[in-house]
Coordinates of C-alpha atoms in Angstrom, one line a residue:
X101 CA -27.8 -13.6 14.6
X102 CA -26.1 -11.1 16.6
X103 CA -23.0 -12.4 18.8
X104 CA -23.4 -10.9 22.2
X105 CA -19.9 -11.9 23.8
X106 CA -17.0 -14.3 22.3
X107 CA -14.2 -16.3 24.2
X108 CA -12.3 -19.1 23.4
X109 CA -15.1 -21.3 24.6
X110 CA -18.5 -20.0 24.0
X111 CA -20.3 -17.2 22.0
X112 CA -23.8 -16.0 23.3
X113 CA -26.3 -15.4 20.7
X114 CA -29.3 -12.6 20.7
X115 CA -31.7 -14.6 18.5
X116 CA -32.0 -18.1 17.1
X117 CA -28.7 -19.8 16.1
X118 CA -28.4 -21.0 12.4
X119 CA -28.1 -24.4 12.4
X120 CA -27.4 -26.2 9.2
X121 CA -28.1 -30.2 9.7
X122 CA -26.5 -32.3 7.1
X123 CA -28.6 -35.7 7.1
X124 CA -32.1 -36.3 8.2
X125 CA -32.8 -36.8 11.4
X126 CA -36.0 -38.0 13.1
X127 CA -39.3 -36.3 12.7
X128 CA -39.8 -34.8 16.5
X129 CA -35.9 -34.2 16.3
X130 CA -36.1 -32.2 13.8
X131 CA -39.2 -30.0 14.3
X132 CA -37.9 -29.6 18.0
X133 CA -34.9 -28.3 16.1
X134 CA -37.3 -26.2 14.2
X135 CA -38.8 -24.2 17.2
X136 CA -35.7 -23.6 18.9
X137 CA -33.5 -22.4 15.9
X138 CA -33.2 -20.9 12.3
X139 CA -32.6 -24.2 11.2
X140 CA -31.3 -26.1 7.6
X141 CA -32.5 -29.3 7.7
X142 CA -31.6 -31.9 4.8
X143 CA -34.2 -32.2 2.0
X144 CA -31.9 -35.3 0.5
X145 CA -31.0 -37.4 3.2
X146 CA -27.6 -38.1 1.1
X147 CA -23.8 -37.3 2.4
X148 CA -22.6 -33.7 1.7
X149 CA -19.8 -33.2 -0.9
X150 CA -16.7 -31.6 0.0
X151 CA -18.2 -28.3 -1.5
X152 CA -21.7 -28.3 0.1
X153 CA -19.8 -28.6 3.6
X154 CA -17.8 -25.5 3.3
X155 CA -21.2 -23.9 2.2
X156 CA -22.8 -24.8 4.6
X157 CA -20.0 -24.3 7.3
X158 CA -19.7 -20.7 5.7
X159 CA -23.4 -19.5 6.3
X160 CA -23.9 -21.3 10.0
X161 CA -23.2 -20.5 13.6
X162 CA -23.9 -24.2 14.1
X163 CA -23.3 -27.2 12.0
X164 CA -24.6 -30.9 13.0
X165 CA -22.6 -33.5 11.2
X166 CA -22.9 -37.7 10.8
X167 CA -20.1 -40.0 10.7
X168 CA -20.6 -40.1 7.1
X169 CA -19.4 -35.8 6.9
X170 CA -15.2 -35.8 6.9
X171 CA -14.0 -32.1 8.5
X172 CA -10.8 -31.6 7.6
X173 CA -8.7 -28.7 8.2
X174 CA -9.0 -27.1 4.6
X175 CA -12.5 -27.0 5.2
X176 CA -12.6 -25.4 8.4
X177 CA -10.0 -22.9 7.1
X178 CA -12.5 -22.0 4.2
X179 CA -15.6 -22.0 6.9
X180 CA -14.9 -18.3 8.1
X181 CA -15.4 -16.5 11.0
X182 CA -19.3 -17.2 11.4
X183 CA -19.0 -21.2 12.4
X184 CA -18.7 -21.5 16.2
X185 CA -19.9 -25.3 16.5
X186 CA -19.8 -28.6 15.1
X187 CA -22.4 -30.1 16.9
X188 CA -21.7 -34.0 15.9
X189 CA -25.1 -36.4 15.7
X190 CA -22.9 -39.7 17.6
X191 CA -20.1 -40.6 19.4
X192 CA -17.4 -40.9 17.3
X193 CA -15.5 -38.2 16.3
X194 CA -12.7 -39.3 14.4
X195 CA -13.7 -37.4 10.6
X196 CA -13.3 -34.7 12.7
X197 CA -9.9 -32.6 12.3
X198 CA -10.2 -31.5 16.2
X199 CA -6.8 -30.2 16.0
X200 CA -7.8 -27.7 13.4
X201 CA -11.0 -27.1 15.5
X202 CA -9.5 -25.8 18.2
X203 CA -7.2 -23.8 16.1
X204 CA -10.3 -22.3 14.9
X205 CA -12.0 -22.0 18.1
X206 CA -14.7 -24.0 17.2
X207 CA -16.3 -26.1 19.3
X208 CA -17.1 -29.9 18.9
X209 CA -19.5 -31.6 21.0
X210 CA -20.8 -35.1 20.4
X211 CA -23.3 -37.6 22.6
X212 CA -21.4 -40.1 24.4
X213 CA -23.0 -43.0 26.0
X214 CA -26.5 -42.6 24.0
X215 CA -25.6 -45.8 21.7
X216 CA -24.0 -47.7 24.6
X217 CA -26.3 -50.2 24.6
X218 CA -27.8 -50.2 21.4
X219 CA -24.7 -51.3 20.2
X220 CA -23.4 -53.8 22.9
X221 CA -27.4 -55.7 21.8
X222 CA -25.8 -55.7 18.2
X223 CA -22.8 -56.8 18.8
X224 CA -23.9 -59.2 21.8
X225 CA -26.4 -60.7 18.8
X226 CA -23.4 -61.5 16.4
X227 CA -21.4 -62.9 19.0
X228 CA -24.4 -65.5 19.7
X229 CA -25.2 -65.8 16.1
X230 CA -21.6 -66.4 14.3
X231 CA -21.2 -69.7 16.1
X232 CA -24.6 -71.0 15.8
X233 CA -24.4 -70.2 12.2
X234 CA -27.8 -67.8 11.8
X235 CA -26.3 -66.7 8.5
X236 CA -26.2 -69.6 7.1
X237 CA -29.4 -71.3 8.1
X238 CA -31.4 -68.4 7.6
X239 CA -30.1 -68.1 3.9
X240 CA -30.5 -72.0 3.6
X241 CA -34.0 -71.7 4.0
X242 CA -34.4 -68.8 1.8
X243 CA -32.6 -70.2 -0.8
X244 CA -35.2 -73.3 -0.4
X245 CA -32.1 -75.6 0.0
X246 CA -33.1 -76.8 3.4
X247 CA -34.1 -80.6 3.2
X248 CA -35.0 -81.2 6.3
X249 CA -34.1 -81.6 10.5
X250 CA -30.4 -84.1 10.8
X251 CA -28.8 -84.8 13.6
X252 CA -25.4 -83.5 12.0
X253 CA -26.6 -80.9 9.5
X254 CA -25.8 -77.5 10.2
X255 CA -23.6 -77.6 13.8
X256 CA -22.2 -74.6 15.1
X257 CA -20.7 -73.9 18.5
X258 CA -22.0 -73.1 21.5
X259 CA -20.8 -69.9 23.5
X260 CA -20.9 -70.6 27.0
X261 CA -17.5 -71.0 28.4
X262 CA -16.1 -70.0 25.9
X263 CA -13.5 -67.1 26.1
X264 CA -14.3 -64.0 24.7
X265 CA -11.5 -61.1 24.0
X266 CA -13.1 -57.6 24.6
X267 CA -10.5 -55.3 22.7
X268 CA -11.2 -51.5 24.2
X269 CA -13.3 -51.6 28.0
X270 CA -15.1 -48.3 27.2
X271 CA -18.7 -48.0 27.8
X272 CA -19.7 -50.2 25.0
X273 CA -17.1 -52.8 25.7
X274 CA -18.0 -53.0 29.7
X275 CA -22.1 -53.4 28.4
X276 CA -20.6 -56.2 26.0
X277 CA -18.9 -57.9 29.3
X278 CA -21.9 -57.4 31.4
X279 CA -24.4 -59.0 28.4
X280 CA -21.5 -61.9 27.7
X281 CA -21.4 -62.3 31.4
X282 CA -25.0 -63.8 31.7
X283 CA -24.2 -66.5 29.3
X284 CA -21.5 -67.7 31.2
X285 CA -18.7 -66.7 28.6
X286 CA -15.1 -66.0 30.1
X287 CA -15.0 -62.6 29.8
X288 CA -11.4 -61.5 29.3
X289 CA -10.1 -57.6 28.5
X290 CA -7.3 -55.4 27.2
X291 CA -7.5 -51.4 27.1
X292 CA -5.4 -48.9 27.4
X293 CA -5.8 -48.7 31.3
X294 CA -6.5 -51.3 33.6
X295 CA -10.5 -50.6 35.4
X296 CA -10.7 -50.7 39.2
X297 CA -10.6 -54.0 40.6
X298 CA -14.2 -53.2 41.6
X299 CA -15.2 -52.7 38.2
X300 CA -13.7 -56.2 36.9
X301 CA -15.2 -57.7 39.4
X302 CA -19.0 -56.1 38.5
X303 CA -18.6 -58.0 35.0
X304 CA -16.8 -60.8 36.1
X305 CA -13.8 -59.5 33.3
X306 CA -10.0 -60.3 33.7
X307 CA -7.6 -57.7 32.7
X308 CA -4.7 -58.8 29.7
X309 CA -2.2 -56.1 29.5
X310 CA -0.9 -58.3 26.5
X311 CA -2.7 -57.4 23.4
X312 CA -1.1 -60.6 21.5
X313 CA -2.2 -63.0 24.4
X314 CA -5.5 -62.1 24.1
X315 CA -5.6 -62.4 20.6
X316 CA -4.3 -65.6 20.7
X317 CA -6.2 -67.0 23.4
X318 CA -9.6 -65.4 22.2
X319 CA -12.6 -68.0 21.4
X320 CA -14.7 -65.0 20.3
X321 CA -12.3 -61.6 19.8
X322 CA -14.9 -58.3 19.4
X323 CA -13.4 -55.1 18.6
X324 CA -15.1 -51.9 20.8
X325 CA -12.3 -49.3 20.6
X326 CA -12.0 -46.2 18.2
X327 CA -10.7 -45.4 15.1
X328 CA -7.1 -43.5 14.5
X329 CA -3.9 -43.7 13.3
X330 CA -2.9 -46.1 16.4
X331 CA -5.7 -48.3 15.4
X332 CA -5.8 -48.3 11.7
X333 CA -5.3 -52.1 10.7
X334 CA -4.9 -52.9 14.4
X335 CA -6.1 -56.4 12.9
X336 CA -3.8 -57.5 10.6
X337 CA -2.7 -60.5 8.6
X338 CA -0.2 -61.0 11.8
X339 CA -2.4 -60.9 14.3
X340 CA -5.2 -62.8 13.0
X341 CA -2.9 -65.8 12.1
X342 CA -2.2 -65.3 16.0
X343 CA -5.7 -66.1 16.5
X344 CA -7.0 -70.1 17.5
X345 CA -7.7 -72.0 14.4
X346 CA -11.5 -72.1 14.4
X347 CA -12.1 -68.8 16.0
X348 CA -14.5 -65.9 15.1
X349 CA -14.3 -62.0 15.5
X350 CA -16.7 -59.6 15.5
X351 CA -16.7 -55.6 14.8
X352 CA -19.3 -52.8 15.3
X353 CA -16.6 -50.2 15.7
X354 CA -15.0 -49.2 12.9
X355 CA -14.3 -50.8 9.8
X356 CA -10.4 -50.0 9.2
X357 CA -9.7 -51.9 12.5
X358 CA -9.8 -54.5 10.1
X359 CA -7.5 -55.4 7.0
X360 CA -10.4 -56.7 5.1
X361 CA -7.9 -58.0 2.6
X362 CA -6.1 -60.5 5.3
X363 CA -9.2 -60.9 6.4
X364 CA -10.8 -62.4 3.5
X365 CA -7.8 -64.9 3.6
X366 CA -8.3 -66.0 6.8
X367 CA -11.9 -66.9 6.4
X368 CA -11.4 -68.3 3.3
X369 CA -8.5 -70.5 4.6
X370 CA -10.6 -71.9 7.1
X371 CA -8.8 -70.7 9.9
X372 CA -11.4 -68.4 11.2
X373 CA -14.7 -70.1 11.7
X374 CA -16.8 -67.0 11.5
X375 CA -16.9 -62.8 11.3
X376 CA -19.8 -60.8 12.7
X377 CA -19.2 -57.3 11.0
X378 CA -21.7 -54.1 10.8
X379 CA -19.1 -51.6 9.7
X380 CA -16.7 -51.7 7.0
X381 CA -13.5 -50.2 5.6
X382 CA -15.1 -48.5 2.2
X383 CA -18.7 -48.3 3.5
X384 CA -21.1 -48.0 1.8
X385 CA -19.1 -50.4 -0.4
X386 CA -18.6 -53.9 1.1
X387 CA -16.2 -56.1 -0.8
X388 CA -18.2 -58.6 -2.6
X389 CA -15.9 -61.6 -1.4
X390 CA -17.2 -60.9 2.4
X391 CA -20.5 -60.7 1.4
X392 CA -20.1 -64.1 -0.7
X393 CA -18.8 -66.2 2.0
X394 CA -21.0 -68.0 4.3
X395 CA -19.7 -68.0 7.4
X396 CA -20.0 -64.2 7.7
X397 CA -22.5 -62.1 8.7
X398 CA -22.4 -58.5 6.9
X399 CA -25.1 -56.2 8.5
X400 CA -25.2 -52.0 7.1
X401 CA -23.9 -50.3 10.2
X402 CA -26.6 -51.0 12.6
X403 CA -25.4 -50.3 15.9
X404 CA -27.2 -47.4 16.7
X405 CA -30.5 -48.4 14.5
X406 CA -32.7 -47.9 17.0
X407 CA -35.7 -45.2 17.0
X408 CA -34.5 -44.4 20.9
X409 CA -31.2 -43.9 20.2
X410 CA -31.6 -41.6 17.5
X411 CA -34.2 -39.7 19.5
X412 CA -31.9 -39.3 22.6
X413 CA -28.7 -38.1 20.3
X414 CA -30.9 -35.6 19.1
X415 CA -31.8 -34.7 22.4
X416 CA -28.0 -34.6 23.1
X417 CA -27.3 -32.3 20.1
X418 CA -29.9 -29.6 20.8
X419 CA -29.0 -29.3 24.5
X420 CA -25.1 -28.9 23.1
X421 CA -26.3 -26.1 20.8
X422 CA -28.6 -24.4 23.3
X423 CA -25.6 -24.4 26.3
X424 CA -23.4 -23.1 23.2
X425 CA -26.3 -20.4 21.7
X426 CA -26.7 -19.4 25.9
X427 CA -22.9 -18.7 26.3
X428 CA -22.1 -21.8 28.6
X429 CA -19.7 -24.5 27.8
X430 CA -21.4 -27.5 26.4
X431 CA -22.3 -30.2 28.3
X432 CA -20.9 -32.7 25.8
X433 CA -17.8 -30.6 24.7
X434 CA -14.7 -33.0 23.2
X435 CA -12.0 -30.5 23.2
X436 CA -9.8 -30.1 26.1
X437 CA -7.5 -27.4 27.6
X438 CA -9.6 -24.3 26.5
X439 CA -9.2 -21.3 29.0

């Protein structure tokens, strides 16, 4: 690899980029990958240690990194001159040190909006199944408990009319609202900004500047905002006594939204009805007292599971890291305020 020009922004490359991908990615991802650049692809499709990263880091223009790869600044420190992109597989960024990034000048890039709707589906299924108790039934009959059709056996709730509390009105949440809407739910919203009235309207979603009121007036509460230190625990054991007795909540975001600890109590109490979760605070490690109770549903961070989505984030990260390799700014670039 030979750098032809260098700026704060962009490097162009003579030659094929090395690319060094930490997990495996789909077949025609990856052999795309293959023609276009002098590519590492994963041969164990296991998450990098702390050691292998900095390798890895230290002998690549490019690196393409999963949720499951933490960048800290120490690491990026240790990475050398060489490393130019992190070229993230997903949307969220938060394991990620982008402050230390930029320090660096290395740019991140990640795809937004490719699991948009992947992951509203997912979470749009949980918030129909919970109530209707899907868990449940469908491990009754496995178990070979089931004895047969009653008129009271096995009730759940229905979800029409009912209000459901969309915490964070990004693209996934607005695709939840729009889904929700069609069942006839009463779609209600808090984020950090209010959307155009135009907007609300389009999904039929009322705006709650009042976190707590929505919380506590929530049917169905479903979590869609990012992880950080302003979100970390942003459900506690305070807030989810706030919620209605009999209530369910649901999360395909991010697992320390949740303090699975208070959590645990609350189902266990009775005074939630139900939890939909697909991501969790130690994954891959899911406390065994979730998993145990029956009125949750615990599913391994499915989301984005779908051979489309994976195909179109690959997509995403190869035209990041040709824009890069070409000396142009990124399409889906994540730092701002470069010169």
């Amino acid at each position: 690899m030979t750098v032809v020009t260098d700026s704060p922004n962009t490097r162009r490359v003579a030659g094929k980029p090395r690319v060094h991908v930490t997990r495996r990615l789909l077949p025609s991802v990856e052999a795309r990958m293959g023609e276009l650049f002098d590519v590492v692809l994963s041969g164990e499709d296991r998450p990098l240690s702390r050691d292998e990263l900095i390798a890895a880091m230290q002998t690549s223009d490019v690196i393409v990194p999963t949720v499951t790869d933490q960048i800290d600044a120490g690491m990026l420190e240790a990475a050398g001159e060489r490393l130019g992109l992190i070229a993230n597989f997903g949307a969220g960024i938060e394991h990620i040190d982008l402050a230390a990034a930029r320090a660096r000048k290395v740019i991140v890039t990640n795809t937004p909006g490719v699991f948009t709707d992947d992951t509203a589906d997912l979470a749009m299924m949980l918030i129909l199944s919970v109530p209707r108790r899907l868990g449940e039934g469908s491990r009754l009959v496995r178990d070979g408990l089931w004895t047969g059709w009653a008129p009271t056996a096995m009730l759940g709730r229905c979800i029409g009319g009912k209000r459901l509390g969309i915490v964070g009105m990004g693209r996934i949440g607005q695709a939840v609202a729009h889904r929700a809407r069609a069942f006839g739910m009463d779609v209600v919203y808090h984020n950090r900004h209010r959307l155009p009235p135009s907007v609300e309207s389009m999904f039929g979603a009322r705006y709650e500047p009042d976190l707590e009121q929505l919380i506590a007036t929530s049917d169905i509460l479903t979590l869609h905002c990012p992880a950080g230190a302003d979100t970390h625990h942003l459900i506690n054991a305070q807030r989810l006594a706030e919620m209605k007795p009999g209530a369910y909540l649901i999360n395909t975001a991010r697992g320390d939204l949740i303090d699975e600890e208070a959590l645990i109590a609350a189902l266990s109490s009775g005074h939630l009805a139900g939890a939909g979760l697909d991501v969790f605070a130690r994954e891959p490690q899911v406390d065994p007292r979730l998993i145990a109770l029956p009125n949750v549903i615990t599913l391994p961070h499915l989301g984005s599971a779908t051979v489309e989505g994976r195909e179109h984030a690959g997509e995403k990260v190869i035209a990041n890291i040709r824009f890069w390799a070409d000396g142009h700014r990124p399409p889906d670039q994540v730092l701002q305020g470069w010169a």
